[in-house]
PDB file of N, CA and C in Angstrom:
ATOM      1  N   PRO A   1      13.227   8.093  20.983  1.00 74.00           N
ATOM      2  CA  PRO A   1      12.613   7.001  21.671  1.00 74.00           C
ATOM      3  C   PRO A   1      12.982   6.261  20.769  1.00 74.00           C
ATOM      4  N   VAL A   2      12.281   5.001  21.323  1.00 79.00           N
ATOM      5  CA  VAL A   2      12.625   3.795  20.171  1.00 79.00           C
ATOM      6  C   VAL A   2      11.355   3.109  20.543  1.00 79.00           C
ATOM      7  N   TYR A   3      10.348   2.605  20.027  1.00 80.00           N
ATOM      8  CA  TYR A   3       9.438   1.897  19.572  1.00 80.00           C
ATOM      9  C   TYR A   3       8.978   0.218  19.255  1.00 80.00           C
ATOM     10  N   TYR A   4       8.652  -0.589  20.027  1.00 82.00           N
ATOM     11  CA  TYR A   4       8.675  -1.600  19.629  1.00 82.00           C
ATOM     12  C   TYR A   4       7.231  -2.512  19.022  1.00 82.00           C
ATOM     13  N   GLY A   5       6.834  -2.603  18.062  1.00 83.00           N
ATOM     14  CA  GLY A   5       5.335  -3.104  17.802  1.00 83.00           C
ATOM     15  C   GLY A   5       5.242  -3.753  16.348  1.00 83.00           C
ATOM     16  N   ASP A   6       4.010  -3.948  16.096  1.00 86.00           N
ATOM     17  CA  ASP A   6       3.806  -3.971  14.736  1.00 86.00           C
ATOM     18  C   ASP A   6       3.249  -3.113  13.894  1.00 86.00           C
ATOM     19  N   GLY A   7       4.293  -2.616  12.984  1.00 84.00           N
ATOM     20  CA  GLY A   7       4.633  -1.316  12.731  1.00 84.00           C
ATOM     21  C   GLY A   7       3.660  -1.123  11.176  1.00 84.00           C
ATOM     22  N   SER A   8       2.699  -2.115  10.745  1.00 87.00           N
ATOM     23  CA  SER A   8       1.403  -1.829  10.226  1.00 87.00           C
ATOM     24  C   SER A   8       0.548  -1.420  10.875  1.00 87.00           C
ATOM     25  N   ASN A   9       0.708  -1.234  12.198  1.00 90.00           N
ATOM     26  CA  ASN A   9      -0.977  -0.672  12.909  1.00 90.00           C
ATOM     27  C   ASN A   9      -0.576   0.848  13.162  1.00 90.00           C
ATOM     28  N   GLY A  10      -1.317   1.563  12.168  1.00 93.00           N
ATOM     29  CA  GLY A  10      -1.351   2.842  12.069  1.00 93.00           C
ATOM     30  C   GLY A  10      -1.664   3.361  13.554  1.00 93.00           C
ATOM     31  N   ASP A  11      -2.460   3.029  14.273  1.00 92.00           N
ATOM     32  CA  ASP A  11      -2.427   3.395  15.550  1.00 92.00           C
ATOM     33  C   ASP A  11      -0.727   3.272  16.774  1.00 92.00           C
ATOM     34  N   LEU A  12      -0.189   2.237  16.417  1.00 92.00           N
ATOM     35  CA  LEU A  12       0.814   2.579  16.820  1.00 92.00           C
ATOM     36  C   LEU A  12       1.838   3.366  16.686  1.00 92.00           C
ATOM     37  N   LEU A  13       1.808   3.447  15.338  1.00 94.00           N
ATOM     38  CA  LEU A  13       2.797   4.898  14.377  1.00 94.00           C
ATOM     39  C   LEU A  13       2.455   5.850  14.785  1.00 94.00           C
ATOM     40  N   ASP A  14       0.747   6.659  15.552  1.00 95.00           N
ATOM     41  CA  ASP A  14       0.190   7.849  15.572  1.00 95.00           C
ATOM     42  C   ASP A  14       0.981   7.764  17.250  1.00 95.00           C
ATOM     43  N   ALA A  15       0.623   6.523  18.062  1.00 90.00           N
ATOM     44  CA  ALA A  15       1.073   6.925  18.920  1.00 90.00           C
ATOM     45  C   ALA A  15       2.628   7.156  19.808  1.00 90.00           C
ATOM     46  N   ALA A  16       3.350   6.969  18.439  1.00 92.00           N
ATOM     47  CA  ALA A  16       4.160   6.864  18.337  1.00 92.00           C
ATOM     48  C   ALA A  16       5.048   8.419  18.449  1.00 92.00           C
ATOM     49  N   GLY A  17       4.241   9.442  17.766  1.00 94.00           N
ATOM     50  CA  GLY A  17       4.480  10.247  17.381  1.00 94.00           C
ATOM     51  C   GLY A  17       4.930  10.741  15.649  1.00 94.00           C
ATOM     52  N   LEU A  18       4.463   9.664  14.777  1.00 95.00           N
ATOM     53  CA  LEU A  18       4.482   9.513  13.650  1.00 95.00           C
ATOM     54  C   LEU A  18       4.880  11.276  12.831  1.00 95.00           C
ATOM     55  N   SER A  19       3.160  11.806  13.434  1.00 94.00           N
ATOM     56  CA  SER A  19       3.448  13.233  12.807  1.00 94.00           C
ATOM     57  C   SER A  19       4.550  13.928  13.250  1.00 94.00           C
ATOM     58  N   ARG A  20       5.363  13.572  14.233  1.00 95.00           N
ATOM     59  CA  ARG A  20       6.366  14.353  14.511  1.00 95.00           C
ATOM     60  C   ARG A  20       7.910  14.196  13.979  1.00 95.00           C
ATOM     61  N   ALA A  21       7.778  12.902  13.483  1.00 95.00           N
ATOM     62  CA  ALA A  21       9.126  12.197  13.142  1.00 95.00           C
ATOM     63  C   ALA A  21      10.052  12.753  12.217  1.00 95.00           C
ATOM     64  N   ARG A  22      11.009  12.613  12.542  1.00 96.00           N
ATOM     65  CA  ARG A  22      12.423  13.121  11.015  1.00 96.00           C
ATOM     66  C   ARG A  22      12.438  11.988   9.881  1.00 96.00           C
ATOM     67  N   LEU A  23      12.164  10.871  10.588  1.00 96.00           N
ATOM     68  CA  LEU A  23      12.460   8.679   9.880  1.00 96.00           C
ATOM     69  C   LEU A  23      11.843   8.185  10.419  1.00 96.00           C
ATOM     70  N   LEU A  24      11.407   7.642   9.445  1.00 94.00           N
ATOM     71  CA  LEU A  24      10.833   5.983  10.467  1.00 94.00           C
ATOM     72  C   LEU A  24      11.708   5.098   9.461  1.00 94.00           C
ATOM     73  N   VAL A  25      11.923   4.547  10.386  1.00 93.00           N
ATOM     74  CA  VAL A  25      12.786   3.032  10.183  1.00 93.00           C
ATOM     75  C   VAL A  25      12.235   1.886  10.123  1.00 93.00           C
ATOM     76  N   VAL A  26      11.634   0.853   8.885  1.00 93.00           N
ATOM     77  CA  VAL A  26      11.361   0.048   9.013  1.00 93.00           C
ATOM     78  C   VAL A  26      12.639  -1.514   8.598  1.00 93.00           C
ATOM     79  N   THR A  27      11.873  -2.296   9.392  1.00 89.00           N
ATOM     80  CA  THR A  27      13.384  -3.348   9.767  1.00 89.00           C
ATOM     81  C   THR A  27      12.740  -4.531   9.607  1.00 89.00           C
ATOM     82  N   GLN A  28      11.120  -4.798   8.817  1.00 84.00           N
ATOM     83  CA  GLN A  28      10.722  -5.582   8.825  1.00 84.00           C
ATOM     84  C   GLN A  28      11.109  -6.700   7.879  1.00 84.00           C
ATOM     85  N   ALA A  29      11.591  -7.827   7.600  1.00 82.00           N
ATOM     86  CA  ALA A  29      12.488  -8.916   6.878  1.00 82.00           C
ATOM     87  C   ALA A  29      11.212  -9.258   5.823  1.00 82.00           C
ATOM     88  N   ASP A  30       9.766  -8.903   5.881  1.00 89.00           N
ATOM     89  CA  ASP A  30       8.737  -9.099   5.083  1.00 89.00           C
ATOM     90  C   ASP A  30       8.323  -8.161   4.084  1.00 89.00           C
ATOM     91  N   VAL A  31       8.536  -8.351   2.721  1.00 92.00           N
ATOM     92  CA  VAL A  31       8.000  -6.914   2.442  1.00 92.00           C
ATOM     93  C   VAL A  31       6.887  -6.162   1.842  1.00 92.00           C
ATOM     94  N   GLU A  32       6.149  -7.473   1.950  1.00 92.00           N
ATOM     95  CA  GLU A  32       4.272  -7.395   1.950  1.00 92.00           C
ATOM     96  C   GLU A  32       4.184  -6.007   3.566  1.00 92.00           C
ATOM     97  N   SER A  33       4.959  -6.445   4.889  1.00 91.00           N
ATOM     98  CA  SER A  33       4.202  -6.047   6.272  1.00 91.00           C
ATOM     99  C   SER A  33       4.900  -4.608   5.491  1.00 91.00           C
ATOM    100  N   ALA A  34       6.220  -4.562   5.082  1.00 93.00           N
ATOM    101  CA  ALA A  34       7.108  -3.066   5.335  1.00 93.00           C
ATOM    102  C   ALA A  34       6.093  -1.852   4.264  1.00 93.00           C
ATOM    103  N   GLU A  35       5.648  -2.297   3.569  1.00 94.00           N
ATOM    104  CA  GLU A  35       4.829  -1.958   2.224  1.00 94.00           C
ATOM    105  C   GLU A  35       3.268  -1.339   2.547  1.00 94.00           C
ATOM    106  N   LYS A  36       3.017  -2.124   3.618  1.00 94.00           N
ATOM    107  CA  LYS A  36       1.833  -1.915   4.523  1.00 94.00           C
ATOM    108  C   LYS A  36       2.183  -0.047   5.524  1.00 94.00           C
ATOM    109  N   VAL A  37       2.807  -0.493   6.011  1.00 95.00           N
ATOM    110  CA  VAL A  37       3.758   0.590   6.808  1.00 95.00           C
ATOM    111  C   VAL A  37       3.614   1.938   5.826  1.00 95.00           C
ATOM    112  N   LEU A  38       5.064   1.447   4.954  1.00 96.00           N
ATOM    113  CA  LEU A  38       4.886   2.522   3.609  1.00 96.00           C
ATOM    114  C   LEU A  38       3.664   3.366   3.906  1.00 96.00           C
ATOM    115  N   ASP A  39       3.328   2.698   3.302  1.00 96.00           N
ATOM    116  CA  ASP A  39       1.527   2.664   2.692  1.00 96.00           C
ATOM    117  C   ASP A  39       0.299   3.599   3.306  1.00 96.00           C
ATOM    118  N   TYR A  40       0.326   3.516   4.698  1.00 96.00           N
ATOM    119  CA  TYR A  40       0.194   4.191   6.267  1.00 96.00           C
ATOM    120  C   TYR A  40       0.652   5.362   6.154  1.00 96.00           C
ATOM    121  N   VAL A  41       1.712   5.377   6.193  1.00 97.00           N
ATOM    122  CA  VAL A  41       3.180   6.380   6.473  1.00 97.00           C
ATOM    123  C   VAL A  41       3.165   7.862   5.504  1.00 97.00           C
ATOM    124  N   ARG A  42       2.419   6.955   3.965  1.00 97.00           N
ATOM    125  CA  ARG A  42       2.474   7.924   2.772  1.00 97.00           C
ATOM    126  C   ARG A  42       1.335   9.052   3.188  1.00 97.00           C
ATOM    127  N   HIS A  43       0.307   7.977   3.752  1.00 96.00           N
ATOM    128  CA  HIS A  43      -0.843   9.024   3.962  1.00 96.00           C
ATOM    129  C   HIS A  43      -0.841   9.683   5.014  1.00 96.00           C
ATOM    130  N   ALA A  44      -0.841   9.109   6.165  1.00 96.00           N
ATOM    131  CA  ALA A  44      -0.781   9.920   6.887  1.00 96.00           C
ATOM    132  C   ALA A  44       0.213  11.000   7.487  1.00 96.00           C
ATOM    133  N   ALA A  45       2.019  10.928   6.859  1.00 97.00           N
ATOM    134  CA  ALA A  45       1.950  11.711   6.938  1.00 97.00           C
ATOM    135  C   ALA A  45       3.520  11.825   5.630  1.00 97.00           C
ATOM    136  N   PRO A  46       3.442  12.403   5.001  1.00 96.00           N
ATOM    137  CA  PRO A  46       3.635  12.281   3.744  1.00 96.00           C
ATOM    138  C   PRO A  46       4.758  12.570   3.951  1.00 96.00           C
ATOM    139  N   ALA A  47       5.398  14.211   4.191  1.00 97.00           N
ATOM    140  CA  ALA A  47       6.887  14.133   4.716  1.00 97.00           C
ATOM    141  C   ALA A  47       7.609  13.729   5.216  1.00 97.00           C
ATOM    142  N   VAL A  48       7.268  12.280   6.069  1.00 97.00           N
ATOM    143  CA  VAL A  48       8.405  12.004   6.553  1.00 97.00           C
ATOM    144  C   VAL A  48       9.030  10.707   5.857  1.00 97.00           C
ATOM    145  N   PRO A  49      10.747  10.676   6.001  1.00 98.00           N
ATOM    146  CA  PRO A  49      11.468  10.198   4.862  1.00 98.00           C
ATOM    147  C   PRO A  49      11.346   8.555   5.608  1.00 98.00           C
ATOM    148  N   VAL A  50      10.885   7.200   4.923  1.00 97.00           N
ATOM    149  CA  VAL A  50      10.886   6.069   5.290  1.00 97.00           C
ATOM    150  C   VAL A  50      12.107   4.705   5.186  1.00 97.00           C
ATOM    151  N   MET A  51      12.847   4.747   4.979  1.00 96.00           N
ATOM    152  CA  MET A  51      13.801   4.000   5.163  1.00 96.00           C
ATOM    153  C   MET A  51      13.631   2.468   5.446  1.00 96.00           C
ATOM    154  N   ILE A  52      13.520   1.689   4.429  1.00 95.00           N
ATOM    155  CA  ILE A  52      13.156   0.499   4.686  1.00 95.00           C
ATOM    156  C   ILE A  52      14.104  -0.572   4.668  1.00 95.00           C
ATOM    157  N   ARG A  53      14.423  -1.065   5.149  1.00 92.00           N
ATOM    158  CA  ARG A  53      15.737  -2.620   5.265  1.00 92.00           C
ATOM    159  C   ARG A  53      15.428  -3.477   4.688  1.00 92.00           C
ATOM    160  N   THR A  54      16.016  -4.354   3.405  1.00 88.00           N
ATOM    161  CA  THR A  54      15.355  -5.042   2.719  1.00 88.00           C
ATOM    162  C   THR A  54      16.830  -6.511   2.803  1.00 88.00           C
ATOM    163  N   ARG A  55      16.172  -7.616   2.860  1.00 87.00           N
ATOM    164  CA  ARG A  55      16.974  -8.736   2.938  1.00 87.00           C
ATOM    165  C   ARG A  55      18.195  -8.943   1.746  1.00 87.00           C
ATOM    166  N   ASP A  56      17.318  -8.040   0.531  1.00 87.00           N
ATOM    167  CA  ASP A  56      18.730  -7.665  -0.988  1.00 87.00           C
ATOM    168  C   ASP A  56      17.863  -7.210  -1.936  1.00 87.00           C
ATOM    169  N   GLU A  57      18.581  -6.343  -2.892  1.00 90.00           N
ATOM    170  CA  GLU A  57      17.707  -6.015  -3.728  1.00 90.00           C
ATOM    171  C   GLU A  57      16.555  -5.733  -4.814  1.00 90.00           C
ATOM    172  N   GLN A  58      16.262  -7.200  -4.298  1.00 92.00           N
ATOM    173  CA  GLN A  58      15.174  -7.698  -5.425  1.00 92.00           C
ATOM    174  C   GLN A  58      14.191  -6.335  -5.079  1.00 92.00           C
ATOM    175  N   ASN A  59      13.441  -6.055  -4.489  1.00 92.00           N
ATOM    176  CA  ASN A  59      12.121  -5.410  -3.905  1.00 92.00           C
ATOM    177  C   ASN A  59      12.837  -3.698  -3.883  1.00 92.00           C
ATOM    178  N   VAL A  60      14.160  -3.591  -4.093  1.00 93.00           N
ATOM    179  CA  VAL A  60      14.430  -2.411  -3.805  1.00 93.00           C
ATOM    180  C   VAL A  60      13.537  -1.188  -4.966  1.00 93.00           C
ATOM    181  N   ALA A  61      13.152  -1.191  -6.093  1.00 94.00           N
ATOM    182  CA  ALA A  61      12.938  -0.462  -7.176  1.00 94.00           C
ATOM    183  C   ALA A  61      11.128  -0.481  -6.806  1.00 94.00           C
ATOM    184  N   GLN A  62      10.625  -1.460  -6.576  1.00 94.00           N
ATOM    185  CA  GLN A  62       9.315  -1.315  -6.162  1.00 94.00           C
ATOM    186  C   GLN A  62       9.283  -0.035  -5.014  1.00 94.00           C
ATOM    187  N   LEU A  63       9.976  -0.446  -3.821  1.00 95.00           N
ATOM    188  CA  LEU A  63       9.711  -0.249  -2.669  1.00 95.00           C
ATOM    189  C   LEU A  63       9.720   1.893  -2.583  1.00 95.00           C
ATOM    190  N   LEU A  64      11.328   1.932  -3.727  1.00 96.00           N
ATOM    191  CA  LEU A  64      11.233   3.461  -3.842  1.00 96.00           C
ATOM    192  C   LEU A  64       9.967   3.721  -4.619  1.00 96.00           C
ATOM    193  N   GLN A  65       9.192   3.053  -5.555  1.00 95.00           N
ATOM    194  CA  GLN A  65       8.396   3.515  -6.774  1.00 95.00           C
ATOM    195  C   GLN A  65       7.213   3.905  -5.320  1.00 95.00           C
ATOM    196  N   ARG A  66       6.824   3.192  -4.519  1.00 94.00           N
ATOM    197  CA  ARG A  66       6.094   3.471  -3.462  1.00 94.00           C
ATOM    198  C   ARG A  66       6.044   4.854  -2.556  1.00 94.00           C
ATOM    199  N   GLY A  67       7.280   5.199  -2.668  1.00 95.00           N
ATOM    200  CA  GLY A  67       7.323   6.621  -1.539  1.00 95.00           C
ATOM    201  C   GLY A  67       8.790   6.069  -0.646  1.00 95.00           C
ATOM    202  N   ALA A  68       9.457   4.602  -0.924  1.00 96.00           N
ATOM    203  CA  ALA A  68      10.590   4.857   0.326  1.00 96.00           C
ATOM    204  C   ALA A  68      11.253   5.700  -0.062  1.00 96.00           C
ATOM    205  N   THR A  69      12.295   5.735   0.880  1.00 91.00           N
ATOM    206  CA  THR A  69      13.280   6.993   0.574  1.00 91.00           C
ATOM    207  C   THR A  69      14.862   6.403   0.521  1.00 91.00           C
TER     208      THR A  69
END
């Protein structure tokens, strides 16, 4: 299934089945919003890989350090 909504809302991620996810893909262009999602997932479901799309490579190292896949 595919869910659309504010991914920085932990309730939405939980309702979508975060605890059972094999992968979470974040496509928000805003890095700060993507970091909020990543921080929540690392807290709530640390084993779930998180792939984040970025506009450029400027923030890749920072996202990887925070736990992105």
